XYZ file of C-alpha atoms in Angstrom:
588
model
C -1.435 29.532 -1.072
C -4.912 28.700 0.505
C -5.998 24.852 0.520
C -8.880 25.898 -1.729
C -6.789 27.831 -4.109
C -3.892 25.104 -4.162
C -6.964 22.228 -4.954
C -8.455 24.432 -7.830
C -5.215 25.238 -9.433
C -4.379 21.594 -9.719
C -8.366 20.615 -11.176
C -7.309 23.834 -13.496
C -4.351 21.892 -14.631
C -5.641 18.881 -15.267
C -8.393 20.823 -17.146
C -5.951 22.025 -19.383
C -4.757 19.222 -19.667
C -8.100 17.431 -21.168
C -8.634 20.125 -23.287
C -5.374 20.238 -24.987
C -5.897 16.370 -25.389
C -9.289 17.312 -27.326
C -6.934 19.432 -29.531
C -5.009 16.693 -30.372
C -7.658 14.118 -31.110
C -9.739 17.101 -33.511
C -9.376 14.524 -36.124
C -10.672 11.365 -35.157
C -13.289 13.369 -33.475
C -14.260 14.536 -36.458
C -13.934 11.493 -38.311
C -16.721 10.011 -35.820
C -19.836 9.488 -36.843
C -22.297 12.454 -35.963
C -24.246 10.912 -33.100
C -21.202 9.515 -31.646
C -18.682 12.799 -31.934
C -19.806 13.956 -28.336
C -18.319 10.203 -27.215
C -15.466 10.728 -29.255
C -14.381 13.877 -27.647
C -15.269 12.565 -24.194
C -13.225 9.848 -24.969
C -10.259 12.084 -26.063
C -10.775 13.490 -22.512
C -10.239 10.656 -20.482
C -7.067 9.533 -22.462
C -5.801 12.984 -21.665
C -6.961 12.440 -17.974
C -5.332 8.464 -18.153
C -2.333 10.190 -19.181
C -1.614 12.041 -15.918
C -1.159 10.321 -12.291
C -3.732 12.423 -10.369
C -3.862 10.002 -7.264
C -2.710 12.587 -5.078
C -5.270 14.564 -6.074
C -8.150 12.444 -5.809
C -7.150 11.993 -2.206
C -6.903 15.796 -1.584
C -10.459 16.596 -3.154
C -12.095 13.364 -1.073
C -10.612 15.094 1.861
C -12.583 18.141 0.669
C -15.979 16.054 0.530
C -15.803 16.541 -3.355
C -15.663 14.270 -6.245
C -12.545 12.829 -6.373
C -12.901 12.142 -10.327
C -13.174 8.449 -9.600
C -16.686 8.148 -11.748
C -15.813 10.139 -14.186
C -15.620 8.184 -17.424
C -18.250 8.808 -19.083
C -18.234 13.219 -18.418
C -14.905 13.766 -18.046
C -14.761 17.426 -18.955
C -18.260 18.564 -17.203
C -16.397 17.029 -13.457
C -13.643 18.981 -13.607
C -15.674 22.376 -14.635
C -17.986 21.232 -11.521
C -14.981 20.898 -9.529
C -13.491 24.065 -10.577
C -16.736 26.149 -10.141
C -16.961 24.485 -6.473
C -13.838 25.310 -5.255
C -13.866 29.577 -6.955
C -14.317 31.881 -4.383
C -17.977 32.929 -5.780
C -18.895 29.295 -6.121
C -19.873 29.911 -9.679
C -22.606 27.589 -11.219
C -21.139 25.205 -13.631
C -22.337 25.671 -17.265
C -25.162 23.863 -18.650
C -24.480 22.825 -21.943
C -21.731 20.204 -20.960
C -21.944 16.403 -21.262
C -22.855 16.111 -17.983
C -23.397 12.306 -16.136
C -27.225 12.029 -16.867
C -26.260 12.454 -20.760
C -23.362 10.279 -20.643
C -25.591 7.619 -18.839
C -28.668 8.144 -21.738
C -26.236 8.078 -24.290
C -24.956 5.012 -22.825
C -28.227 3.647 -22.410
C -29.404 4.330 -25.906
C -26.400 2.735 -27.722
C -26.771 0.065 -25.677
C -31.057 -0.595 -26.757
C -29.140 0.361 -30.583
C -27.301 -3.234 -30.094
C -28.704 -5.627 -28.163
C -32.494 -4.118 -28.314
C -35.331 -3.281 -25.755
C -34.066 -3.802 -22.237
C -35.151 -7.130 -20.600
C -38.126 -6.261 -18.186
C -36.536 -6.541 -14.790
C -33.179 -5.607 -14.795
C -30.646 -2.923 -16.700
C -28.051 -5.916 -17.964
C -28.741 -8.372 -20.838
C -27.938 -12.065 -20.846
C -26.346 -13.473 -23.789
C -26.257 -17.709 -24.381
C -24.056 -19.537 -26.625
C -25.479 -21.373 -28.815
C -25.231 -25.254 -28.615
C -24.879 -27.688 -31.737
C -27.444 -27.966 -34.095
C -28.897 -31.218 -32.761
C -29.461 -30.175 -29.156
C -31.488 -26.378 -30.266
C -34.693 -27.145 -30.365
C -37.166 -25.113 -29.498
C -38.038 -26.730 -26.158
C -34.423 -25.768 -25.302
C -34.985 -22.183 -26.779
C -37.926 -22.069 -24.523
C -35.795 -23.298 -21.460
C -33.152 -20.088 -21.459
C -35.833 -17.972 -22.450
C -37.725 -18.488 -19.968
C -34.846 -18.419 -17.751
C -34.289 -14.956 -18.661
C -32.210 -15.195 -21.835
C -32.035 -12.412 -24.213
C -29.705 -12.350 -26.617
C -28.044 -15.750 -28.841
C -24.324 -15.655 -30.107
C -23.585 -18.592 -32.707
C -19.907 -19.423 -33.174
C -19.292 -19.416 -36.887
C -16.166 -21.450 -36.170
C -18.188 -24.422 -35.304
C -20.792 -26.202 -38.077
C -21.817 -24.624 -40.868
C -24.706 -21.801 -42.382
C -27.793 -24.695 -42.978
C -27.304 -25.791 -38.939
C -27.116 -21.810 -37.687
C -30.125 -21.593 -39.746
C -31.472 -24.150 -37.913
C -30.600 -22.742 -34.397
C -31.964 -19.548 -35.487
C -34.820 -20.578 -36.745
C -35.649 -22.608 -33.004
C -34.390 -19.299 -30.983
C -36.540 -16.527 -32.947
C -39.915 -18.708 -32.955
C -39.500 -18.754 -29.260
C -38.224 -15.480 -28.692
C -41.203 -13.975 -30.549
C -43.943 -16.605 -28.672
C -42.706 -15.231 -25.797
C -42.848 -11.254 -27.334
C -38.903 -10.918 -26.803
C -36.407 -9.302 -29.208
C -34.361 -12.336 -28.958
C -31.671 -10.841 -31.357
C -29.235 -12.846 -32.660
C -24.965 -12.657 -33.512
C -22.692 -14.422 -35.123
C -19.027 -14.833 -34.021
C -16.657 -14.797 -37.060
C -13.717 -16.759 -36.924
C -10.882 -14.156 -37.247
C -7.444 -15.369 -37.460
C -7.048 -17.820 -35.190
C -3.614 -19.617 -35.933
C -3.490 -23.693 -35.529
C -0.621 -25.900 -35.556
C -0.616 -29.393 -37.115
C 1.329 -32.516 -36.620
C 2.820 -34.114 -40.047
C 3.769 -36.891 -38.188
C 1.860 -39.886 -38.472
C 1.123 -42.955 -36.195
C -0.909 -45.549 -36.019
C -4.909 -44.906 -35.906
C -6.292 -45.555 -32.487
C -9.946 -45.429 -32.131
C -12.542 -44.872 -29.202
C -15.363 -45.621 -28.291
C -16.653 -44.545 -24.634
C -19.304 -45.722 -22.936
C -22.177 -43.148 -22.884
C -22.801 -42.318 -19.118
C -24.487 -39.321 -17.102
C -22.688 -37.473 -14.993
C -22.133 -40.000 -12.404
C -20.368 -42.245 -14.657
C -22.798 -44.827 -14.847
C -23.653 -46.557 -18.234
C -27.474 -45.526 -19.330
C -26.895 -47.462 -22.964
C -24.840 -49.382 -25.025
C -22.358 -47.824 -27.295
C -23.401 -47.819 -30.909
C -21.339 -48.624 -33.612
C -21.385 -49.643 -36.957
C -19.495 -52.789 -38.699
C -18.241 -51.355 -42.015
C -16.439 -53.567 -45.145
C -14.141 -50.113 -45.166
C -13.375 -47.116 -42.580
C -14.865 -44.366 -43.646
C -14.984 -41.829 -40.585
C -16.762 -41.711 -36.951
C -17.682 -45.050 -34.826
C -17.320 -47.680 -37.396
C -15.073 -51.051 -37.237
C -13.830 -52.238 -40.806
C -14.647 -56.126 -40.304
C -14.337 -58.796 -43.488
C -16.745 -57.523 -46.373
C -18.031 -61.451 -46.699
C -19.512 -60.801 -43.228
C -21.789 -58.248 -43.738
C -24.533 -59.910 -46.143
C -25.031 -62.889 -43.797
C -24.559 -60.840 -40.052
C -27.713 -60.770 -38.817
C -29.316 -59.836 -35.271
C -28.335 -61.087 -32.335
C -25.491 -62.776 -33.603
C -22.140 -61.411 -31.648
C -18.968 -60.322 -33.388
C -16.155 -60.876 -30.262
C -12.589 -58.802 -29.910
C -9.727 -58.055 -27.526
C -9.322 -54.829 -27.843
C -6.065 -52.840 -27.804
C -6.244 -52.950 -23.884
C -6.552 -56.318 -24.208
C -9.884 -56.378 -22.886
C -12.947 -58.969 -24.156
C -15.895 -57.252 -25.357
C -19.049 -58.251 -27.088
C -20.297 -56.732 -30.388
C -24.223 -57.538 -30.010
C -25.199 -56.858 -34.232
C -28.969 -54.857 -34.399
C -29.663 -54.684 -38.128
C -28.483 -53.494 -41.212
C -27.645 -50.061 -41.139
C -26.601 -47.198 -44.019
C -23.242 -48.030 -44.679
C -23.055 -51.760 -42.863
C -24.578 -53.537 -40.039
C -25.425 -51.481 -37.209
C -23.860 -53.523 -33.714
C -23.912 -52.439 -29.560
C -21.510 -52.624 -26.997
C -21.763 -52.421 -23.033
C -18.629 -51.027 -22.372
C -16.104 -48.771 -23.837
C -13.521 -49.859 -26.193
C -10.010 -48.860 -28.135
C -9.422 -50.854 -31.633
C -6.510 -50.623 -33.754
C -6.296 -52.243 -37.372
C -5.432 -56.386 -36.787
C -7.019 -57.181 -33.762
C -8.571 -60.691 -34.103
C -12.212 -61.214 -34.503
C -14.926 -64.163 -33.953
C -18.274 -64.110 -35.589
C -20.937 -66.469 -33.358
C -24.382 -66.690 -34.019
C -25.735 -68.845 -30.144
C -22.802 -71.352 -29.849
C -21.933 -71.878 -33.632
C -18.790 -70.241 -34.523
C -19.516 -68.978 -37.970
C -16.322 -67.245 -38.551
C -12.723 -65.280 -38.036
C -11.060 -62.397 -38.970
C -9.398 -59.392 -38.248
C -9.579 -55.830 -38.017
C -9.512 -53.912 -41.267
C -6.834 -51.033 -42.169
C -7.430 -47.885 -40.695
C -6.046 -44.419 -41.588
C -3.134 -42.982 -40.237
C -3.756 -40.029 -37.675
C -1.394 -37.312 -36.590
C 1.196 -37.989 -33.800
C 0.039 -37.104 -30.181
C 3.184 -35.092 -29.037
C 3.588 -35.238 -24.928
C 5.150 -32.033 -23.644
C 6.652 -31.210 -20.172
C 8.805 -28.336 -18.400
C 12.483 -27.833 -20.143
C 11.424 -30.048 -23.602
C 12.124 -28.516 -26.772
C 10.317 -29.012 -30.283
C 10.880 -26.901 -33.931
C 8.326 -24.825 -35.297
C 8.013 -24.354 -39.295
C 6.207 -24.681 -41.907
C 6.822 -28.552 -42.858
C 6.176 -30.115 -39.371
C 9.629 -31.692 -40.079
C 12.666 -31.133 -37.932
C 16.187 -32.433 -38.670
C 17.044 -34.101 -35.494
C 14.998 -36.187 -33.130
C 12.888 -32.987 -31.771
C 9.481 -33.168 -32.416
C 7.916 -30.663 -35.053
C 4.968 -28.101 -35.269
C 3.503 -27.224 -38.331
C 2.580 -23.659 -38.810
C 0.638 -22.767 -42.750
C 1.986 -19.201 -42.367
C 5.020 -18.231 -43.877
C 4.425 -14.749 -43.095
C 3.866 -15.249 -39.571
C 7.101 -17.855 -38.937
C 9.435 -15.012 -40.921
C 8.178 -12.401 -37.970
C 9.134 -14.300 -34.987
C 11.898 -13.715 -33.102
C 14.163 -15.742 -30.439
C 12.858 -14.643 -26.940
C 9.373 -14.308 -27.529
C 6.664 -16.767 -26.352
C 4.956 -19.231 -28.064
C 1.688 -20.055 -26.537
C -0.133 -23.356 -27.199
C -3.445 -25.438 -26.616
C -4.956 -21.664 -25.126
C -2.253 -21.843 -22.693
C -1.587 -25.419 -21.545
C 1.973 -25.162 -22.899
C 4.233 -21.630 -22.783
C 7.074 -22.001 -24.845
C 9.835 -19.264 -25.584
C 11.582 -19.270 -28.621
C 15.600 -20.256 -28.630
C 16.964 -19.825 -31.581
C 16.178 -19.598 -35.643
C 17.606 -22.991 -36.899
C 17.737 -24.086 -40.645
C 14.861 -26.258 -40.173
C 12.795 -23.765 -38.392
C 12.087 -22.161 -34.767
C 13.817 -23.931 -31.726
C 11.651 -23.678 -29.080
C 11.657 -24.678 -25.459
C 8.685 -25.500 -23.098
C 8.792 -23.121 -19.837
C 5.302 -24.351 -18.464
C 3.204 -27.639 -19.110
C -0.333 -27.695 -16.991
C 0.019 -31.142 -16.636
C 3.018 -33.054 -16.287
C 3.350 -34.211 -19.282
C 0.534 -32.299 -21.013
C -0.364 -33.721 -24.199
C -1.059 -32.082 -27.543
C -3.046 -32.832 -30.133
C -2.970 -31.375 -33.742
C -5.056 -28.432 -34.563
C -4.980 -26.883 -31.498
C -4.797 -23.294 -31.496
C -1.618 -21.296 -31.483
C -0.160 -17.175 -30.115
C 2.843 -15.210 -29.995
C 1.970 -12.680 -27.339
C 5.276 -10.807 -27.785
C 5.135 -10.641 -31.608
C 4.470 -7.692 -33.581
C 2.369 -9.855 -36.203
C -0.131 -8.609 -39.787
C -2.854 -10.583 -39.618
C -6.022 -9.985 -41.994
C -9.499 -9.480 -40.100
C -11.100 -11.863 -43.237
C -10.356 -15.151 -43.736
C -12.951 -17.708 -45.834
C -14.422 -19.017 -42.865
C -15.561 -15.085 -41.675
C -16.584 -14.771 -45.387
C -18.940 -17.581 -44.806
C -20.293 -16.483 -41.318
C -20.302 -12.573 -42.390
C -22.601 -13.846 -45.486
C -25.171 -16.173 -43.084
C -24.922 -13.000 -39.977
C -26.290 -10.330 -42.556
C -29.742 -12.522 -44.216
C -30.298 -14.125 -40.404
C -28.998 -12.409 -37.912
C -28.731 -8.531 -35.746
C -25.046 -8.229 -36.008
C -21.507 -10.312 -36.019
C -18.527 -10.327 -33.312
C -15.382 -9.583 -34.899
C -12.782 -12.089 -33.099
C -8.971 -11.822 -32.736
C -8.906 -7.880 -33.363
C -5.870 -6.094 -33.417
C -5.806 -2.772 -34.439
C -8.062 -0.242 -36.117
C -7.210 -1.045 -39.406
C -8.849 -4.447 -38.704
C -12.128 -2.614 -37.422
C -11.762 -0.614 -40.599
C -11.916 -3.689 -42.541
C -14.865 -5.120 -41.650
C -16.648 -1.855 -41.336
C -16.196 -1.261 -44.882
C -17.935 -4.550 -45.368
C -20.798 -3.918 -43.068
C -21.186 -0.755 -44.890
C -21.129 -2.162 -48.676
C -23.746 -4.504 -47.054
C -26.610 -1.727 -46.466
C -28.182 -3.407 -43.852
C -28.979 -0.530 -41.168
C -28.928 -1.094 -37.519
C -26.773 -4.260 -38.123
C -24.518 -4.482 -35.144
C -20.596 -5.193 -34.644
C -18.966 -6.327 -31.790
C -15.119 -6.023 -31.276
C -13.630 -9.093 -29.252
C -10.885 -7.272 -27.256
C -8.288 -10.651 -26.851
C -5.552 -9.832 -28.147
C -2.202 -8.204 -26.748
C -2.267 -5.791 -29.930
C -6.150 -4.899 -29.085
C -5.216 -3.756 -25.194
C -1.948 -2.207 -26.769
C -4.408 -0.108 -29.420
C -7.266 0.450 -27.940
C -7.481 4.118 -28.243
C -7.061 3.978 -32.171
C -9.532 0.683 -31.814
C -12.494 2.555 -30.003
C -12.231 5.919 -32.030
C -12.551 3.536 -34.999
C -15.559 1.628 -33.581
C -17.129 5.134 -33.363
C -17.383 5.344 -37.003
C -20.216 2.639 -36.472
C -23.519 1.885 -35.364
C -24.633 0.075 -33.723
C -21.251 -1.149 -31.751
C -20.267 -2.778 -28.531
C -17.191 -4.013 -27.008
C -16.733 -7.891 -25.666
C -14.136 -8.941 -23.000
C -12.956 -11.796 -24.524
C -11.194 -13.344 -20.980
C -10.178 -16.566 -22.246
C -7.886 -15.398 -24.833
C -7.293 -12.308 -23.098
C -6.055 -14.483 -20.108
C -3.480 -16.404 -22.222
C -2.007 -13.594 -24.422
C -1.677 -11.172 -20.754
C -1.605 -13.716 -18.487
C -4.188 -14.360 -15.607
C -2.190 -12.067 -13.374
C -3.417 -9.218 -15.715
C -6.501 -10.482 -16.817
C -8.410 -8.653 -13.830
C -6.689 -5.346 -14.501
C -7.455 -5.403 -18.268
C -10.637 -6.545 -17.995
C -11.208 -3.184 -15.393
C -9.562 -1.143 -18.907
C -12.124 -2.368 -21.067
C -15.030 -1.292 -18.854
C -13.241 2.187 -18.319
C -12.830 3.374 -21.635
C -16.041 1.416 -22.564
C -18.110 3.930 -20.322
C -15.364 6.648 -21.492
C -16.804 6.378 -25.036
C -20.513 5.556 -23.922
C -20.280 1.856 -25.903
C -22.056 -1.061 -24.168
C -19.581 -4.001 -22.766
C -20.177 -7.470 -22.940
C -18.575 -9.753 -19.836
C -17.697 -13.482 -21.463
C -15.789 -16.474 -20.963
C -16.543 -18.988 -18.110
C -19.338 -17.102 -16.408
C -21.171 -19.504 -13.773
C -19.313 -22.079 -15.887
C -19.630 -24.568 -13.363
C -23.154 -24.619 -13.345
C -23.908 -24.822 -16.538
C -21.866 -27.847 -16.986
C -22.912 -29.577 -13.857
C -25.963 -27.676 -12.384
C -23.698 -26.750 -8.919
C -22.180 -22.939 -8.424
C -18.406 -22.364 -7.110
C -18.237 -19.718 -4.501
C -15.850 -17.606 -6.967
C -18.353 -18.349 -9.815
C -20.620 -16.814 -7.693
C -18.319 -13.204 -6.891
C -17.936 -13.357 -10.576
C -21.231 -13.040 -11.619
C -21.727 -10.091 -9.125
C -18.657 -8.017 -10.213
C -20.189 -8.949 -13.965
C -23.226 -6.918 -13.410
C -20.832 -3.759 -14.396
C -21.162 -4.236 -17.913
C -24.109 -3.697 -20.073
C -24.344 -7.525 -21.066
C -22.761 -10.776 -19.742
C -22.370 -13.914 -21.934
C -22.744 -17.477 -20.630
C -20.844 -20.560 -22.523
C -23.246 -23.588 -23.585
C -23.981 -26.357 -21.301
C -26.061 -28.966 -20.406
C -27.410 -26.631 -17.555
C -27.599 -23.876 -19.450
C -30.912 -22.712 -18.125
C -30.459 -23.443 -14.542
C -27.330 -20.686 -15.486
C -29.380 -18.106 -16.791
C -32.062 -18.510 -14.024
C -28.947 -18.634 -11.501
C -27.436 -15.264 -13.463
C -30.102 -13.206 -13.796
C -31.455 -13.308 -10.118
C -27.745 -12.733 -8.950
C -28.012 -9.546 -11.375
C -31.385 -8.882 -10.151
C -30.470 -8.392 -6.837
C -26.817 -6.774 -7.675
C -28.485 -3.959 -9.099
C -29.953 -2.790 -6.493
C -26.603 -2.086 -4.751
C -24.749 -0.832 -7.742
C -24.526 0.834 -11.053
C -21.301 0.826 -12.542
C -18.592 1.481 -10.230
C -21.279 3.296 -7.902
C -22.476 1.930 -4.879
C -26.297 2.523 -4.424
C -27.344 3.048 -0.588
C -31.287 1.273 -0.359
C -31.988 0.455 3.114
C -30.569 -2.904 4.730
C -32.544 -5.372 6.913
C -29.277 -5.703 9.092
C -29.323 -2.417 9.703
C -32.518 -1.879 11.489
C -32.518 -1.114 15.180
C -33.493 -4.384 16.874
């Protein structure tokens, strides 16, 4: 058979191939919204191209000086009828009425505005901040990353609550609309996120650090406040008798539990005692011995008052072994992790991985005991690393029902719809959790609201087909790539790989991507880049949006990000490499 023929019989094949996959998918197609059926079936197309190894190919057609598929995501079907035409012997014209890359790119382009709004001025790719507490967004911030090139503001509903978002909002959109940008705003919900607790209790140790800048030197005393009873935060329970007659300048002196001398310097009364400095930092445990002198006069002693009991700090290395269940008991001397969910303990299974802290400890599980799940630590970060109670908790290898809406998404999903442009659905899973809070987006009548899907999860990269023709029952929708918890449910060795997968079958289906987790995080926590920061940033400049994490450089981030996308964009779209002329290659 002739070269030519033997090339178009194989794009004929893989045709078919696409087609029949098409067939398959007539359902969910269907089941699409309108506007987004043409993505739908394109979509359908490139699963039914994923499914086939056509590397061979690809070489055989580059040899050829054709397309060798490799762009094809978003017009799957109009390629191969290009390629096909090419290669007949009459060189037919391919037909017209196909989804053909300047559609897939518009309708890209237009679900993309749909979400995140106008396009910023100079540059294709939106810049997304995280919002910071409450205290620190101001509008002089908002007016800092704004004018850095900010566009978009994510709130994490997992931190604070409704009447501080309202308050970061309120800073953000003043700004954004001084400045005549859309500034739209999301909301991350919660989702799911399981946490372990320690039952056991110790001793209360407190501390109180020495505020410092970044150099470590002390710019101010550490405040405190002398209380009759702990209540919560930096206060020091100190004899109730004390407290009328303590006035300023009089010194309250300790040895603290690092048996160090330091100098309580009293300023006033203060809401709930007497308000007191100290130079340096200090740890205090209930019963350490105190002097009260006002000049030279010693006008009294004491001690310490009680303080409350706080969970056990468990210290984890390579080879230890602890017992997960419900009680945060165990029945030997191994230390125990409290999980609240029954549900979730009865699925687990000896062999699968128990991942802790967002992967500081990797743990596989031994064997079901009586008392719970025998576990065994495989991989500490530190040696020991220690853990603290309420830090987060995955099972990777676990088949595992969890609901998309807890009360704390309830509570976000409620502020996001009167304040906000759209929520980020965290921790999804599967298209029945998309389903879920669809329906509520949809009961909530609020057109154009947006919905992001955090891909994270093993079960989202496992269902991702079912996930995105799900997501195309919605509008506006976008996809995040969620790399921190990505990284610990796949591992970092397959966090670049997936992350690739998420911008494929985003452009597949024509659904903007936004590019998070520890962007330029360097800088925007001490104003200096890493060179791999740096090669980040570019490659990030391939999705539709990228998302920086809060910081006290924040803005020197954005300013950094955007003129690294800036100039990126002149060299590529996508996966395409745009040719403008370069200085180095002028004739000298």
């Amino acid at each position: 058979m002739d070269p030519g023929e033997s090339l178009r019989a194989a794009v004929l094949a893989v045709q078919d191939a696409i087609e029949a996959a098409g067939e398959r998918e007539r359902a969910r197609i269907e089941a699409a919204l309108p506007r987004h059926r043409p993505s739908a079936l394109n979509l359908a197309h490139y699963l039914g191209l994923r499914n086939l190894d056509i590397r061979r190919l690809q070489l055989d057609l580059a040899a050829a000086g054709l397309s060798s598929l490799g762009r094809s995501e978003g017009h799957v079907h109009d390629a191969l009828l290009r390629l096909s035409a090419w290669l007949s012997p009459e060189h037919a014209a391919p037909p017209g009425n196909t989804l053909d890359r300047s559609k897939a790119e518009a309708r890209l382009h237009a679900n993309t505005r749909a979400l995140f709004g106008p396009r910023p001025a100079d540059r294709h790719v939106y810049i997304m901040v995280t919002a910071p507490d409450a205290a620190e967004a101001s509008e002089p911030w908002a007016d800092a990353i704004l004018h850095a090139g900010a566009d978009l503001l994510r709130i994490n509903g997992a931190h604070e609550s409704p009447s501080e978002w309202a308050r970061i909002v309120a800073a953000f959109t003043a700004r954004a609309a001084a400045l005549g940008k859309p500034g739209r705003v999301f909301v991350d919900l919660p989702g799911p996120k399981l946490r372990t607790e320690i039952r056991e209790l110790e001793d209360a140790v407190l501390h109180f650090p020495r505020c410092k800048d970044r150099q470590g030197r002390t710019i101010a005393p550490t405040p405190l406040e002398l209380v009759a009873e702990y209540h919560e935060g930096a206060e020091i329970p100190v004899p109730a008798q004390w407290l009328p007659q303590l006035a300023a300048g009089d010194i309250v002196s300790i040895t603290d539990a690092g048996q160090r001398r330091r100098s309580l310097v009293v300023r006033g009364p203060s809401e709930r005692g007497v308000a007191a400095d100290c130079d340096r930092s200090l740890f205090i445990i209930a019963g350490l011995a105190l002097e009260w002198r006002r000049g030279s006069a010693l006008l009294g002693k004491g001690q310490v008052g009680p303080l409350p009991r706080q969970p056990r700090e468990l210290r984890l290395d390579a080879g230890d072994a602890f017992v997960l269940n419900e009680s945060g008991q165990s029945e030997d001397a191994a230390p125990a992790l409290a999980l609240a969910a029954p549900a979730v303990l009865a699925a687990l299974r000896p062999g699968e991985r128990v991942i802790l802290d967002d992967g500081r400890l990797v743990a596989v599980i031994e064997a079901a005991r009586a008392d719970g799940l025998l576990c065994r630590v495989q991989r500490a970060l530190k040696s020991p690393t220690r853990l603290r109670s309420g830090k987060g908790v995955c099972f990777p290898d676990s088949t595992l029902a969890l609901g998309a809406m807890g009360p704390l998404d309830e509570a976000a999903l409620a502020f996001a719809l009167e304040h906000a442009d759209g929520v980020a659905a965290s921790f999804v899973h599967s298209a029945q959790d998309v389903a879920a809070i669809g329906a509520r987006l949809e009961a909530a009548a609020r057109p154009g609201f947006g919905l992001i899907l955090k891909l994270e999860t093993r079960g989202a990269m496992r269902n991702l087909p079912e996930i995105l023709f799900e997501a195309l029952k919605h509008d506006p929708v976008g996809l995040m790539i969620a790399r921190g918890d990505l990284a610990v449910e796949m591992s970092f060795e397959r966090l670049a790989e997936m992350q690739e997968e998420i911008l494929w079958f985003g452009e597949a289906c024509h659904l903007p991507v936004i590019w998070a987790t520890e962007v330029l995080d360097t800088v925007a926590h001490t104003g200096v880049p890493t060179r791999a920061e740096v090669t980040d940033a570019a490659m990030s400049m391939r999705a539709e949006c990228v998302m920086l994490n809060k910081g006290p450089h924040l803005a020197a981030a954005v300013r950094m990000l955007a003129d690294i996308i800036r100039k990126m964009e002149k060299h590529q779209f996508k996966k395409r490499s745009l040719y403008r002329p370069l200085a180095l290659a002028r004739a000298t």
